[in-house]
Each structure stands twice: as C-alpha cells, then as structure tokens.
CSV table of N, CA, C and O in Angstrom, one decimal:
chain,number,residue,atom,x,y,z
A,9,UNK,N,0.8,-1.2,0.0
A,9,UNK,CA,0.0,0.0,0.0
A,9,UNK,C,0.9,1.3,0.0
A,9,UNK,O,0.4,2.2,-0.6
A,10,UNK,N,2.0,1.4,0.6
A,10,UNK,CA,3.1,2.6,1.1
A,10,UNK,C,3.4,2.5,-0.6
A,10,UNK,O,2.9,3.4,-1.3
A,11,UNK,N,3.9,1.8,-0.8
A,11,UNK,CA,4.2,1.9,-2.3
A,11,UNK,C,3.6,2.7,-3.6
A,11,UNK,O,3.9,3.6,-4.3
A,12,UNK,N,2.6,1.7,-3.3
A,12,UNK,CA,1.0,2.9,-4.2
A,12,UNK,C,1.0,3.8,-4.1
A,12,UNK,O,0.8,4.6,-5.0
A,13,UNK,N,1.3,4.1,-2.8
A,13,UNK,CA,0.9,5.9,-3.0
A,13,UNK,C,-0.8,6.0,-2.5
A,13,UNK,O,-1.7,5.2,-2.4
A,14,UNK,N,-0.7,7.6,-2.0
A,14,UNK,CA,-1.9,8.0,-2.0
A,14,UNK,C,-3.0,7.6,-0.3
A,14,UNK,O,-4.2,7.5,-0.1
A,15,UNK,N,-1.9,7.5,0.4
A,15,UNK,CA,-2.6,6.6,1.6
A,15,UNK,C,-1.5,7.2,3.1
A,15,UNK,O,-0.4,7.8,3.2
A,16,UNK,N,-2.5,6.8,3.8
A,16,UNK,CA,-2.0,7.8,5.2
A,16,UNK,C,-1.9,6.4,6.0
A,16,UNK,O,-2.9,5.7,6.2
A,17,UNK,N,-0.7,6.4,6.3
A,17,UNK,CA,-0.6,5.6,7.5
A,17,UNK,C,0.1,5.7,8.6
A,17,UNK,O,0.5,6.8,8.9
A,18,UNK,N,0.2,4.7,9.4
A,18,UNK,CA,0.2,5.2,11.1
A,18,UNK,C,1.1,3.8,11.4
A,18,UNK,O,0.9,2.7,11.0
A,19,UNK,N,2.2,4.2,12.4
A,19,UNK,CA,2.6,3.3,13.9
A,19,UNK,C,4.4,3.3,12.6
A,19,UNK,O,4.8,3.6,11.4
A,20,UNK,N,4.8,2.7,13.9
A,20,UNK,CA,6.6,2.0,13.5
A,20,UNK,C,6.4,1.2,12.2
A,20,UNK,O,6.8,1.6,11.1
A,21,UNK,N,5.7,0.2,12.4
A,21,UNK,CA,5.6,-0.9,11.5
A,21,UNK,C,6.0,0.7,10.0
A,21,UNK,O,7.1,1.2,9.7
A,22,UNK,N,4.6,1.1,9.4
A,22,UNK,CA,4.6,2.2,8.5
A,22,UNK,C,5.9,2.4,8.5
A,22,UNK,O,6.9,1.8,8.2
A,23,UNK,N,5.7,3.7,9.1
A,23,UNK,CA,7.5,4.1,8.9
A,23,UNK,C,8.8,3.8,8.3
A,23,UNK,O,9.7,4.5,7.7
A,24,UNK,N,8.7,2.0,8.8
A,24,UNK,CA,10.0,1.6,8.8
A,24,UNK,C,9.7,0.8,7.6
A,24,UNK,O,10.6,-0.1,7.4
A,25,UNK,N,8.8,0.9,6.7
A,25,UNK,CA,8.4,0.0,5.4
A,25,UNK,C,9.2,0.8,4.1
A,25,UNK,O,9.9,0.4,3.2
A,26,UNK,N,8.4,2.4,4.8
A,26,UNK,CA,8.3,3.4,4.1
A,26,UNK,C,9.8,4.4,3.9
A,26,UNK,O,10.0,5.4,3.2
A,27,UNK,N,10.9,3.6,5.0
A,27,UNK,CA,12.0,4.1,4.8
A,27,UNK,C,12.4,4.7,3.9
A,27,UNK,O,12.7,6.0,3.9
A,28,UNK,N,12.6,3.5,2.6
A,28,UNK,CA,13.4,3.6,1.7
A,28,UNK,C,13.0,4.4,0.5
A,28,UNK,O,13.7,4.5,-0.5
A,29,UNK,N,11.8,5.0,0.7
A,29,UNK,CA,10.7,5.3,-0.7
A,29,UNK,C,10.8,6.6,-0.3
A,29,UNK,O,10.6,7.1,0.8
A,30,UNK,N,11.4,7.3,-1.6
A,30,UNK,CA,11.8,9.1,-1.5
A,30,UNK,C,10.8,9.4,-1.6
A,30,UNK,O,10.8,10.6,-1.2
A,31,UNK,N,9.4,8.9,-2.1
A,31,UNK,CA,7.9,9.6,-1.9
A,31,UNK,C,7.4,9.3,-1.5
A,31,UNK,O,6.4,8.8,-2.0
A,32,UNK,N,7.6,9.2,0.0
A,32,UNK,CA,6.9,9.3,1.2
A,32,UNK,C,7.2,10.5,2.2
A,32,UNK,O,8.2,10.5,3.0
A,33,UNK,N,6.2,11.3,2.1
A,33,UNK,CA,6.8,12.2,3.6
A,33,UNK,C,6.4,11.7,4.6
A,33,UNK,O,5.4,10.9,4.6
A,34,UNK,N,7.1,11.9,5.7
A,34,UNK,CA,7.0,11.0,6.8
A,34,UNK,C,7.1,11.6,8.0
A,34,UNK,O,8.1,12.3,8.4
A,35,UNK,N,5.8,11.3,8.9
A,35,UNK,CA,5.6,12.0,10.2
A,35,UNK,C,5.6,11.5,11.4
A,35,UNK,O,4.8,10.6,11.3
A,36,UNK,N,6.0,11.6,12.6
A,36,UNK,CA,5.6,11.1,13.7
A,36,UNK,C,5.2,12.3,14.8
A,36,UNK,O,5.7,13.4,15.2
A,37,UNK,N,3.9,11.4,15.2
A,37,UNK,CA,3.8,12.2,16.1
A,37,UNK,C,4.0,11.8,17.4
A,37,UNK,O,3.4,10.9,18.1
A,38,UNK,N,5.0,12.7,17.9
A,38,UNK,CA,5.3,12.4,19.6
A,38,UNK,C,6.6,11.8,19.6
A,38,UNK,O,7.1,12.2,18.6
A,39,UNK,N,7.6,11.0,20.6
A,39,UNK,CA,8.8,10.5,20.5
A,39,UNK,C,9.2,9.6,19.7
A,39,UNK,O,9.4,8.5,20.3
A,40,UNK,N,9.7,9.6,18.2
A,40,UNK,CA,10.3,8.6,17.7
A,40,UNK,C,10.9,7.4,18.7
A,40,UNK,O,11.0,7.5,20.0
A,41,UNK,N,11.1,6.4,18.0
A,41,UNK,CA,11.4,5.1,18.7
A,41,UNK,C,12.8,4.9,18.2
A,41,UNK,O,13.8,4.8,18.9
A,42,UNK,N,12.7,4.8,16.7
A,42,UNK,CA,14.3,5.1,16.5
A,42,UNK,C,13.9,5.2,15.0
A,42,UNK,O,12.7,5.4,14.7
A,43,UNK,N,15.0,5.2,13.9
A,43,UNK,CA,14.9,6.0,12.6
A,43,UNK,C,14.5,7.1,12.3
A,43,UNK,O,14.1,7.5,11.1
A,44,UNK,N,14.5,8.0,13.9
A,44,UNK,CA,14.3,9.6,13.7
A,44,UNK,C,15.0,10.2,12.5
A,44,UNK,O,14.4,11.1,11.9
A,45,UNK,N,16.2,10.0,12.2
A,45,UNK,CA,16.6,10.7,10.8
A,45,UNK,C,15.7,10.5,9.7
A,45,UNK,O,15.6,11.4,8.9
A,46,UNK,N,15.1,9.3,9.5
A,46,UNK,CA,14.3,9.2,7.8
A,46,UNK,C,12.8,9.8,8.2
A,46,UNK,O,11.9,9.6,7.3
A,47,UNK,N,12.5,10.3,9.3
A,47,UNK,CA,11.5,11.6,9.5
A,47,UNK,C,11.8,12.4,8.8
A,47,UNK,O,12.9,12.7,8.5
A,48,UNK,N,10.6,13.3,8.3
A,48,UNK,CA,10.6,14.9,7.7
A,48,UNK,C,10.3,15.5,8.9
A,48,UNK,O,11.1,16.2,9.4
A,49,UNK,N,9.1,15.4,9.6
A,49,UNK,CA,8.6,15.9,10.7
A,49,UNK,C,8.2,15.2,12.1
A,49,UNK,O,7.4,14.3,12.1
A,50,UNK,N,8.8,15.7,13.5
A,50,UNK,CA,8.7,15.1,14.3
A,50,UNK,C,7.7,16.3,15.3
A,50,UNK,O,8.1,17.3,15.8
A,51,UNK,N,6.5,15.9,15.4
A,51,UNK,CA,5.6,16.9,16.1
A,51,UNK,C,5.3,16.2,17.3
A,51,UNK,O,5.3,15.0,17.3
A,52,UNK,N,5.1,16.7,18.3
A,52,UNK,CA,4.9,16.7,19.7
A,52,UNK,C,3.5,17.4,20.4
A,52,UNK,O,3.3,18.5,20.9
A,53,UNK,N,2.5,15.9,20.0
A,53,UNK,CA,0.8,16.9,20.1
A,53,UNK,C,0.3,17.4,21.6
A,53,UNK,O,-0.7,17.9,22.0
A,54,UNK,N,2.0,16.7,22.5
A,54,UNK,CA,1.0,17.8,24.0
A,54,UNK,C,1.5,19.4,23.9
A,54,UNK,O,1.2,20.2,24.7
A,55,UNK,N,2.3,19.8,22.8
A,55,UNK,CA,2.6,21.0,23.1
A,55,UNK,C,2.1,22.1,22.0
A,55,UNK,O,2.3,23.3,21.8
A,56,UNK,N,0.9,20.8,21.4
A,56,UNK,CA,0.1,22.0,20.5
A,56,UNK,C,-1.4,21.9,20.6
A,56,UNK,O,-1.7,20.9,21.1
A,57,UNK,N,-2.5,22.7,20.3
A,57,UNK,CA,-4.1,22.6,20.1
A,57,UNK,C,-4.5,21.8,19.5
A,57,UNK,O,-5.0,22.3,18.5
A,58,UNK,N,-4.8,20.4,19.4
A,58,UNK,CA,-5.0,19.4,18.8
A,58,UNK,C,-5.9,19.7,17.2
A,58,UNK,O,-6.0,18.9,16.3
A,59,UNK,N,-6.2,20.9,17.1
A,59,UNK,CA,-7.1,21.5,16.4
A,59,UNK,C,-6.2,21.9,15.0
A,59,UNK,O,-6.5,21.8,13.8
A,60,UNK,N,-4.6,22.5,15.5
A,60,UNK,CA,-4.0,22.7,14.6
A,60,UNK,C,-2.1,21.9,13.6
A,60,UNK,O,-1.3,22.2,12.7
A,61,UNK,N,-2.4,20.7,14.8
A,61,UNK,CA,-2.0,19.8,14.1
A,61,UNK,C,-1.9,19.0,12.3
A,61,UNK,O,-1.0,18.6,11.7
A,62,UNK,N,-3.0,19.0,12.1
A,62,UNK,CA,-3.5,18.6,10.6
A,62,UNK,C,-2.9,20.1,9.7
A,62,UNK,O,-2.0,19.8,8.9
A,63,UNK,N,-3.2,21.3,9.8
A,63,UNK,CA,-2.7,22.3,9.7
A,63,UNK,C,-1.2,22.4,9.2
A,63,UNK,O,-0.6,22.3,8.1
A,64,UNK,N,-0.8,22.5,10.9
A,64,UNK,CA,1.1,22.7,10.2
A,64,UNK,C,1.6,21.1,9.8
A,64,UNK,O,2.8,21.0,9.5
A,65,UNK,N,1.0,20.2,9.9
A,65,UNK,CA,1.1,18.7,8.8
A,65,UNK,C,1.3,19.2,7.5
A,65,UNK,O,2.3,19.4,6.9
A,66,UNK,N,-0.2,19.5,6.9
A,66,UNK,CA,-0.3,19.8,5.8
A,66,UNK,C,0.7,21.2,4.9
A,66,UNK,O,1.0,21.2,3.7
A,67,UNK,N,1.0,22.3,5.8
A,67,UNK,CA,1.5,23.4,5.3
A,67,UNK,C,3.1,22.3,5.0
A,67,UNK,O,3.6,22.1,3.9
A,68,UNK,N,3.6,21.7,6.2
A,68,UNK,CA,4.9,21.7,5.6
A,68,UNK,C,5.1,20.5,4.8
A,68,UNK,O,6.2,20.4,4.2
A,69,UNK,N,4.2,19.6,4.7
A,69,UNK,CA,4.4,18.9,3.2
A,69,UNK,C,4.0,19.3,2.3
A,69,UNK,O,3.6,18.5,1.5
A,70,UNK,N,3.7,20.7,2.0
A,70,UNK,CA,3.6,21.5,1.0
A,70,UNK,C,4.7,22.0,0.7
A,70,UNK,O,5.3,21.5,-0.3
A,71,UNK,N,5.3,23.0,1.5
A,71,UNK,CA,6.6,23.0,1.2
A,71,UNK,C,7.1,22.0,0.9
A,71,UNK,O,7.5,22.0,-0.3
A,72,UNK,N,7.4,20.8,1.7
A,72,UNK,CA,8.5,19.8,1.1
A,72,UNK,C,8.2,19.6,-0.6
A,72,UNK,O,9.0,19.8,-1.4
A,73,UNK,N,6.5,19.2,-0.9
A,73,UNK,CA,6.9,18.6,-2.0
A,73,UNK,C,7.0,19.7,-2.7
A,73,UNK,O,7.5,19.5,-3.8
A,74,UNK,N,6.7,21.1,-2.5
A,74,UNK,CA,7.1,22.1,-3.6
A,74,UNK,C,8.6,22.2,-3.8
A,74,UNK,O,9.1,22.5,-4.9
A,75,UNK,N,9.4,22.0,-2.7
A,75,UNK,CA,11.1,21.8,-2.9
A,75,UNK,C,11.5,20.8,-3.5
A,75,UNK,O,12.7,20.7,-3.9
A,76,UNK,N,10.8,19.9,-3.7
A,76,UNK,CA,10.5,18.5,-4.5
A,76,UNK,C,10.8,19.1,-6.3
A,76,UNK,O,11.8,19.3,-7.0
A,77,UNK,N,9.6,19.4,-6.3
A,77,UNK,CA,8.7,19.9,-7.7
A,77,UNK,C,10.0,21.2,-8.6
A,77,UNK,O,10.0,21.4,-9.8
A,78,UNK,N,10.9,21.9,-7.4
A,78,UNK,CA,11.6,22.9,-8.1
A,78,UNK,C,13.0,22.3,-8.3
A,78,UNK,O,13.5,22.5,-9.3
A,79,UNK,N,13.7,21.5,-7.1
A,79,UNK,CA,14.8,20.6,-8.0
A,79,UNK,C,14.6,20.0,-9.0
A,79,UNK,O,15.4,20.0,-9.9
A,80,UNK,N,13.7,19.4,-9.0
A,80,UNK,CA,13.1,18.4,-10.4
A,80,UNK,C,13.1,19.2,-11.6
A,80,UNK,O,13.2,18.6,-12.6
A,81,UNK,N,12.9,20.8,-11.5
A,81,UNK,CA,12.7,21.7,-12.9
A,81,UNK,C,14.3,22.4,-13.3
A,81,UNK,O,14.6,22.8,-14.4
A,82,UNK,N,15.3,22.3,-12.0
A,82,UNK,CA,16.2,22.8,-12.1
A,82,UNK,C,17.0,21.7,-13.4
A,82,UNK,O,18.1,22.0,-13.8
C-alpha cells in the first residue's frame, strides 16, 4: 500500500516499510522510537491545540513537496 501511493498511514511498523521510498513524507507524532533521521517531521501533540495539528502537517508537506517539484525543474 506505502508503495501505491496516496494513503496515510500510522505506527513504527509504516514508517519503517516506508524508509526507503523518497515519496513518502513522513511524520511522527510524539517521540520517535528510532529512525528519527528518515523523519521529515517530528511533532509533539502535547505542546500544541489538537485543532492545529492537521494544519502545520499539511503546510509543511507543502513546502517539502514544492522543494520536491523545483529541484526536479532545475
């Protein structure tokens, strides 16, 4: 499924499937377990409004894949 594309998934197991696949952004929320490096984003939901979580998710894999989209034209 990680492969496919197009799908949100959840826990270690994910993550660590999804290592090696450069199109996957990849999030955890709360304390990594380990392979904190092949994270893009490490968020921490007691120190925000649970409301705006989905929010700065979505803005910064915007940016990423727009930094994606402009090496690719360079």
């Amino acid at each position: 499924m990680a492969a496919r594309g197009h799908a949100v998934l959840e826990g270690a197991l994910a993550a660590e499937a999804c290592q090696g696949n450069p199109n996957v952004f990849r999030v955890w929320l709360g304390s990594p377990t380990n392979g904190a490096g092949m994270l893009h984003l490490i968020l921490h939901p007691e120190h925000f409004n649970e409301h705006s979580l989905p929010g700065i998710i979505a803005d910064t894999f915007l940016e990423w894949s727009n930094a994606r989209h402009l090496d690719s034209t360079r």
